[in-house]
PDB file of C-alpha atoms and ligand atoms in Angstrom:
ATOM      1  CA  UNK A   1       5.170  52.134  -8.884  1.00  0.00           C
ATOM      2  CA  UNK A   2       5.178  48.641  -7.828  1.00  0.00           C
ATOM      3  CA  UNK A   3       8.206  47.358  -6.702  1.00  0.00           C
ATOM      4  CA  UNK A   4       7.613  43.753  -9.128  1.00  0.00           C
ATOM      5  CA  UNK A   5       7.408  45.893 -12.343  1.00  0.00           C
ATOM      6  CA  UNK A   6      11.372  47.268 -11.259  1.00  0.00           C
ATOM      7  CA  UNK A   7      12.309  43.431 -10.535  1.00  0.00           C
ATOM      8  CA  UNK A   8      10.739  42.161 -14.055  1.00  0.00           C
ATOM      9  CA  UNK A   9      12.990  44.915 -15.809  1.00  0.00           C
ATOM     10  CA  UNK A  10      15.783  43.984 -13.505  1.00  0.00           C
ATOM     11  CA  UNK A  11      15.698  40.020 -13.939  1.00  0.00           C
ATOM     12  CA  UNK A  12      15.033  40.817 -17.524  1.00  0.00           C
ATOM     13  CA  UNK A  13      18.204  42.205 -18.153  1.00  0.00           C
ATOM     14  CA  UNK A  14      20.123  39.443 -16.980  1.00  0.00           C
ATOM     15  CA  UNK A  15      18.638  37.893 -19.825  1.00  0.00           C
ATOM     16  CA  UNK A  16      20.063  40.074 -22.306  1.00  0.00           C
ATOM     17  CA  UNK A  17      21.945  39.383 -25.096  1.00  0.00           C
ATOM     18  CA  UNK A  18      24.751  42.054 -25.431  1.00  0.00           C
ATOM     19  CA  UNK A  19      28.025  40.711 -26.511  1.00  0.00           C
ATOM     20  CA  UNK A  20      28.929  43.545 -28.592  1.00  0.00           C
ATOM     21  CA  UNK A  21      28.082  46.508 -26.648  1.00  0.00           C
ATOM     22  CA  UNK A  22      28.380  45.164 -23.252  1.00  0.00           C
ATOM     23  CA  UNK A  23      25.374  47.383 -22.197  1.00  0.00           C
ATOM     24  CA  UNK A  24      22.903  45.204 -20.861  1.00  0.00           C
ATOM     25  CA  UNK A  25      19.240  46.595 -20.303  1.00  0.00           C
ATOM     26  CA  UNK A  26      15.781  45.682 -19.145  1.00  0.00           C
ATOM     27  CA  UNK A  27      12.293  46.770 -19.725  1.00  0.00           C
ATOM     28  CA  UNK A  28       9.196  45.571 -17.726  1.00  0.00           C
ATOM     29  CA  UNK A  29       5.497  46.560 -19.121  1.00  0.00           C
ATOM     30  CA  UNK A  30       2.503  46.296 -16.923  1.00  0.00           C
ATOM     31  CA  UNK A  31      -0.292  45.539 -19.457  1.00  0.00           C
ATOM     32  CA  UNK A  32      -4.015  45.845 -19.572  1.00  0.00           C
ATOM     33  CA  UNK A  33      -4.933  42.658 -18.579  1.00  0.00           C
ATOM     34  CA  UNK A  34      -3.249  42.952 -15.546  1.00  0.00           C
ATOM     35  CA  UNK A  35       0.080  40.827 -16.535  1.00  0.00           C
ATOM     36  CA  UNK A  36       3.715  42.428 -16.714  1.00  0.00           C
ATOM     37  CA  UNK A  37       5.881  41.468 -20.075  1.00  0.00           C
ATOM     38  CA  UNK A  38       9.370  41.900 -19.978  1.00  0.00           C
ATOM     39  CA  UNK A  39      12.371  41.625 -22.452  1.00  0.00           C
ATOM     40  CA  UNK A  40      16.092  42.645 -22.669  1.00  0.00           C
ATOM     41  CA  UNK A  41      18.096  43.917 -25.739  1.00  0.00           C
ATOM     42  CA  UNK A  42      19.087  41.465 -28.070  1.00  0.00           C
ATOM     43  CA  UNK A  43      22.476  42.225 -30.412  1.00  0.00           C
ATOM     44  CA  UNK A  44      23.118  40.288 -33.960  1.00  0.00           C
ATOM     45  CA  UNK A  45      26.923  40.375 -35.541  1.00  0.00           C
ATOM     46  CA  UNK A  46      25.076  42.281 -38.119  1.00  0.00           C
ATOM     47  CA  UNK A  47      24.655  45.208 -35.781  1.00  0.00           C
ATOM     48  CA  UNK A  48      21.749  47.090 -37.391  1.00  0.00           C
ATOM     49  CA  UNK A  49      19.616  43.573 -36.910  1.00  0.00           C
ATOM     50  CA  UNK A  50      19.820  44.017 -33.527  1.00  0.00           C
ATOM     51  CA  UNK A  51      17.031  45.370 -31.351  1.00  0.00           C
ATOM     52  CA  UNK A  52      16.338  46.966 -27.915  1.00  0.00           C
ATOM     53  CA  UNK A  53      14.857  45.743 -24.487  1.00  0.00           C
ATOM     54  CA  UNK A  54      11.640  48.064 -24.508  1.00  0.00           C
ATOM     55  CA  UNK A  55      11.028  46.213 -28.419  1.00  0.00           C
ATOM     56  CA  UNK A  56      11.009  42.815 -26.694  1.00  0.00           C
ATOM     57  CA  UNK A  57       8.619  43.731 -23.611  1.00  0.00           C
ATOM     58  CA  UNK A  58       6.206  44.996 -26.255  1.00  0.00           C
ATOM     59  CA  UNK A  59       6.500  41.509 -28.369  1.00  0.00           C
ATOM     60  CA  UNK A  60       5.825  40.083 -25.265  1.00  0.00           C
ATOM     61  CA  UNK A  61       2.751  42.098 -24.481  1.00  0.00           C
ATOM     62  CA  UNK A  62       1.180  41.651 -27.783  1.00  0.00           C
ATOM     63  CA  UNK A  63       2.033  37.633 -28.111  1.00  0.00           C
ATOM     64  CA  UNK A  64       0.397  37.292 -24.417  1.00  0.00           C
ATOM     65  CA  UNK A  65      -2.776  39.314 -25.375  1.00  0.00           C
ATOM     66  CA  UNK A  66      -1.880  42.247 -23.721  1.00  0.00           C
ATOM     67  CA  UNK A  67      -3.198  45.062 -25.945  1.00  0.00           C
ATOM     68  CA  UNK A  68      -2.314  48.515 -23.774  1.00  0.00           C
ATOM     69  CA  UNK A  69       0.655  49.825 -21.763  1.00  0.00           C
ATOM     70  CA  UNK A  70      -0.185  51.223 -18.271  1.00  0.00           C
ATOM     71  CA  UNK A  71       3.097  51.781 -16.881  1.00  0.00           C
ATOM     72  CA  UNK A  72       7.253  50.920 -17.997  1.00  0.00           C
ATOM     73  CA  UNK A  73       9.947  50.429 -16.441  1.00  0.00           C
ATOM     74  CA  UNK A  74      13.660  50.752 -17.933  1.00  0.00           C
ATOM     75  CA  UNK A  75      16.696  49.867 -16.475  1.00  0.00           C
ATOM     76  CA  UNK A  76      20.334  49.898 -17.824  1.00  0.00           C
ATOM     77  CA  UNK A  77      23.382  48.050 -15.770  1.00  0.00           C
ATOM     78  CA  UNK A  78      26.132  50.585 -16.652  1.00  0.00           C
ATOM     79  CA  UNK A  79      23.561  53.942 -16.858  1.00  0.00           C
ATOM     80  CA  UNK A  80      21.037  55.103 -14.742  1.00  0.00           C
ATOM     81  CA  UNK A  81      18.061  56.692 -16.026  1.00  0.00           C
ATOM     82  CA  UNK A  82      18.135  55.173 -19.229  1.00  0.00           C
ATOM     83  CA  UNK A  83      15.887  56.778 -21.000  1.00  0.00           C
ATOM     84  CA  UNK A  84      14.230  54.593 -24.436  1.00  0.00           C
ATOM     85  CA  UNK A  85      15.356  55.345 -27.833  1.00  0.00           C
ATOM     86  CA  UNK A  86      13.530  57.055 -30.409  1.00  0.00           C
ATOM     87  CA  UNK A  87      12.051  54.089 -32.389  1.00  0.00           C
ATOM     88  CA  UNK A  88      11.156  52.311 -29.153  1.00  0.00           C
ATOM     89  CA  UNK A  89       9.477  55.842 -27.931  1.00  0.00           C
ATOM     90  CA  UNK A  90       7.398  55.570 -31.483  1.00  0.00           C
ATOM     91  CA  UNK A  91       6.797  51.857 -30.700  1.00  0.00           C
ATOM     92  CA  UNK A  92       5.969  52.155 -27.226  1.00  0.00           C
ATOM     93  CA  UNK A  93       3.787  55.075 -28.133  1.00  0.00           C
ATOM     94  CA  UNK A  94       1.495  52.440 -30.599  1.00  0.00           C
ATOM     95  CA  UNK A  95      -0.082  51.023 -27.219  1.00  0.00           C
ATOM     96  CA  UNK A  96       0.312  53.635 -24.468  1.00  0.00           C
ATOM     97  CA  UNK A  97      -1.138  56.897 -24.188  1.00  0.00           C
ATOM     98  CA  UNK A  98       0.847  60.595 -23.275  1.00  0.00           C
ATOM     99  CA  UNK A  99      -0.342  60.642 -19.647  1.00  0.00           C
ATOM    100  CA  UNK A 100       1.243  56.533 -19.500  1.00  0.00           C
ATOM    101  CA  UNK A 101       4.410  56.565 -16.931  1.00  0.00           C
ATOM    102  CA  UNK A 102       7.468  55.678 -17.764  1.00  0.00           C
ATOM    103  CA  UNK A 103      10.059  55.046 -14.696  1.00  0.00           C
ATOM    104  CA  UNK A 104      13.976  55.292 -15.386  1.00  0.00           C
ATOM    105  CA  UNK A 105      15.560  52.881 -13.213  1.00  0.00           C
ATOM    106  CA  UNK A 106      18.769  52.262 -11.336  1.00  0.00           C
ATOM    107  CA  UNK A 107      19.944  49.064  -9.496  1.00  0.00           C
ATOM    108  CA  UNK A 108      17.752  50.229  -6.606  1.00  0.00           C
ATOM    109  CA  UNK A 109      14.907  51.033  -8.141  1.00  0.00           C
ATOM    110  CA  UNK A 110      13.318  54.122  -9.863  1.00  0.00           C
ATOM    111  CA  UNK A 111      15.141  57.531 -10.111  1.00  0.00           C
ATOM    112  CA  UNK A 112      12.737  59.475 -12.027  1.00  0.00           C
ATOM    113  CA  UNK A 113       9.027  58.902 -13.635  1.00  0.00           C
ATOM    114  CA  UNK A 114       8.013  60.820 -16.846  1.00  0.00           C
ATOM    115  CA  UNK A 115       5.461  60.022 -19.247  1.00  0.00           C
ATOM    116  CA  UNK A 116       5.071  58.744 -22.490  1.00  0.00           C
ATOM    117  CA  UNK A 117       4.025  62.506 -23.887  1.00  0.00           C
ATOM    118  CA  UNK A 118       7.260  63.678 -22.540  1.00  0.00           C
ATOM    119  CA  UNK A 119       9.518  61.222 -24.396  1.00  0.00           C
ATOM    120  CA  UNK A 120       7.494  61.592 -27.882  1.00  0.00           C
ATOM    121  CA  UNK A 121       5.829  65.009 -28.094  1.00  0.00           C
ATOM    122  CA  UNK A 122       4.304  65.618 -31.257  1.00  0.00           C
ATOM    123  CA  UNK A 123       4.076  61.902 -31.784  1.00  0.00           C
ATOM    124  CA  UNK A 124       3.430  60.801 -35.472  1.00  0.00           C
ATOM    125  CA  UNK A 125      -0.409  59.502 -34.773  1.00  0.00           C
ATOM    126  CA  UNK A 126      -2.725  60.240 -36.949  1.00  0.00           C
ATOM    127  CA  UNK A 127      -6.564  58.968 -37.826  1.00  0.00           C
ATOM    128  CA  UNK A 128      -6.420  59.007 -41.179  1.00  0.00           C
ATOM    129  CA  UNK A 129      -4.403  55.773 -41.279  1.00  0.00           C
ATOM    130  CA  UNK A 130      -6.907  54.034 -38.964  1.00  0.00           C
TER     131      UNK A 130
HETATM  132  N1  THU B 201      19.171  49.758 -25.761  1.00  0.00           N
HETATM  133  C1  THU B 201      17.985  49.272 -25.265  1.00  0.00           C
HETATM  134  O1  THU B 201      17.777  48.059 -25.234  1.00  0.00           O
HETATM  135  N2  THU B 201      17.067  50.152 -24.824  1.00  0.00           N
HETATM  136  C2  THU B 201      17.278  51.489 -24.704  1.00  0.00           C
HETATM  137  O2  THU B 201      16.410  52.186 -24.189  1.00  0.00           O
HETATM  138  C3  THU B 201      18.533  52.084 -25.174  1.00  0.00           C
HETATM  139  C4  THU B 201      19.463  51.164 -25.865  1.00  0.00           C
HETATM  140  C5  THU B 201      20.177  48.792 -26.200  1.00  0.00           C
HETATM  141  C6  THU B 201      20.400  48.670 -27.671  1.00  0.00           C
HETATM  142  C7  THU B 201      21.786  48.077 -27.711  1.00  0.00           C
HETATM  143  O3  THU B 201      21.692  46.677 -27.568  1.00  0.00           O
HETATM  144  C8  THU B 201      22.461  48.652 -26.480  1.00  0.00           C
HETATM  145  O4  THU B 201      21.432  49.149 -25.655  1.00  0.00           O
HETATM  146  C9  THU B 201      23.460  49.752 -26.765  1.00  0.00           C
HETATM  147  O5  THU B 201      22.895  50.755 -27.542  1.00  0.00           O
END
C-alpha cells in the first residue's frame, strides 16, 4: 500500500472528536477516481448519536464523487490493528468489493492487510433490492 493512504488515516485521526472515549481513530479510503477521503470518529453526549472514523471517510467519498473503494486504511492511537466495526464492515461493504484490501494500521504503518470478504462474509447483498 501506499505510504499517503497510512498518513491520510493518520492525520485524520488527529482530527477526531473523542472526548468521551478517549480512543481516537482514523480511516483513509482510496477511491475510484483516484482521490483518497478520510475521516475520524466523531462522539455526541448522546452516545448512541455518535459515529465511527471508517463512516466519515465514506461520507467523504460519496460527497467528493467518489463512487468505489479500492483500498482502506484504519488506524487507532491506543490499539493496533483496529479492525472496523460491524455496521461500518456493512457500510464499507455498499462500495467495495470482497477481494478490496483493508490494512490495520499502527503508528508506523500497516501491520496486517485483509480484505473486505474477510471482515463481512456472508454479507447481506442481495439483487432483489436493486
Ligand atoms: N471506532 C471507530 O471510529 N472505528 C472503528 O473501527 C472502531 C471504533 C470509534 C467509535 C468510538 O468513537 C470509539 O472508536 C470507541 O468505540
Amino acid at each position: 500500500m501506499a505510504r499517503d493512504l497510512y498518513e491520510a488515516a493518520r492525520d485524520a485521526m488527529g482530527k477526531c472528536h473523542a472526548p468521551y472515549s478517549k480512543f481516537p481513530v482514523g480511516a483513509a479510503i482510496r477511491a475510484d477516481d483516484g482521490r483518497i477521503y478520510a475521516g475520524a470518529n466523531i462522539e455526541v453526549i448522546a452516545y448512541p448519536e455518535g459515529w465511527c472514523a471508517e463512516t466519515t471517510a465514506i461520507s467523504h467519498m460519496v460527497m467528493g464523487g467518489g463512487r468505489r473503494i479500492e483500498e482502506v486504511a484504519v488506524i487507532a492511537e491506543k490499539m493496533d490493528a483496529c479492525t472496523p466495526c460491524g455496521g461500518c464492515r456493512q457500510r464499507l461493504a455498499e462500495f467495495a468489493g470482497p477481494d478490496t484490501p483493508i490494512h490495520l494500521c499502527d503508528q508506523n504503518g500497516v501491520i496486517k492487510t485483509v480484505t473486505m470478504g474477510e471482515l463481512l462474509p456472508y454479507a447481506f447483498d442481495t439483487e432483489v433490492l436493486k
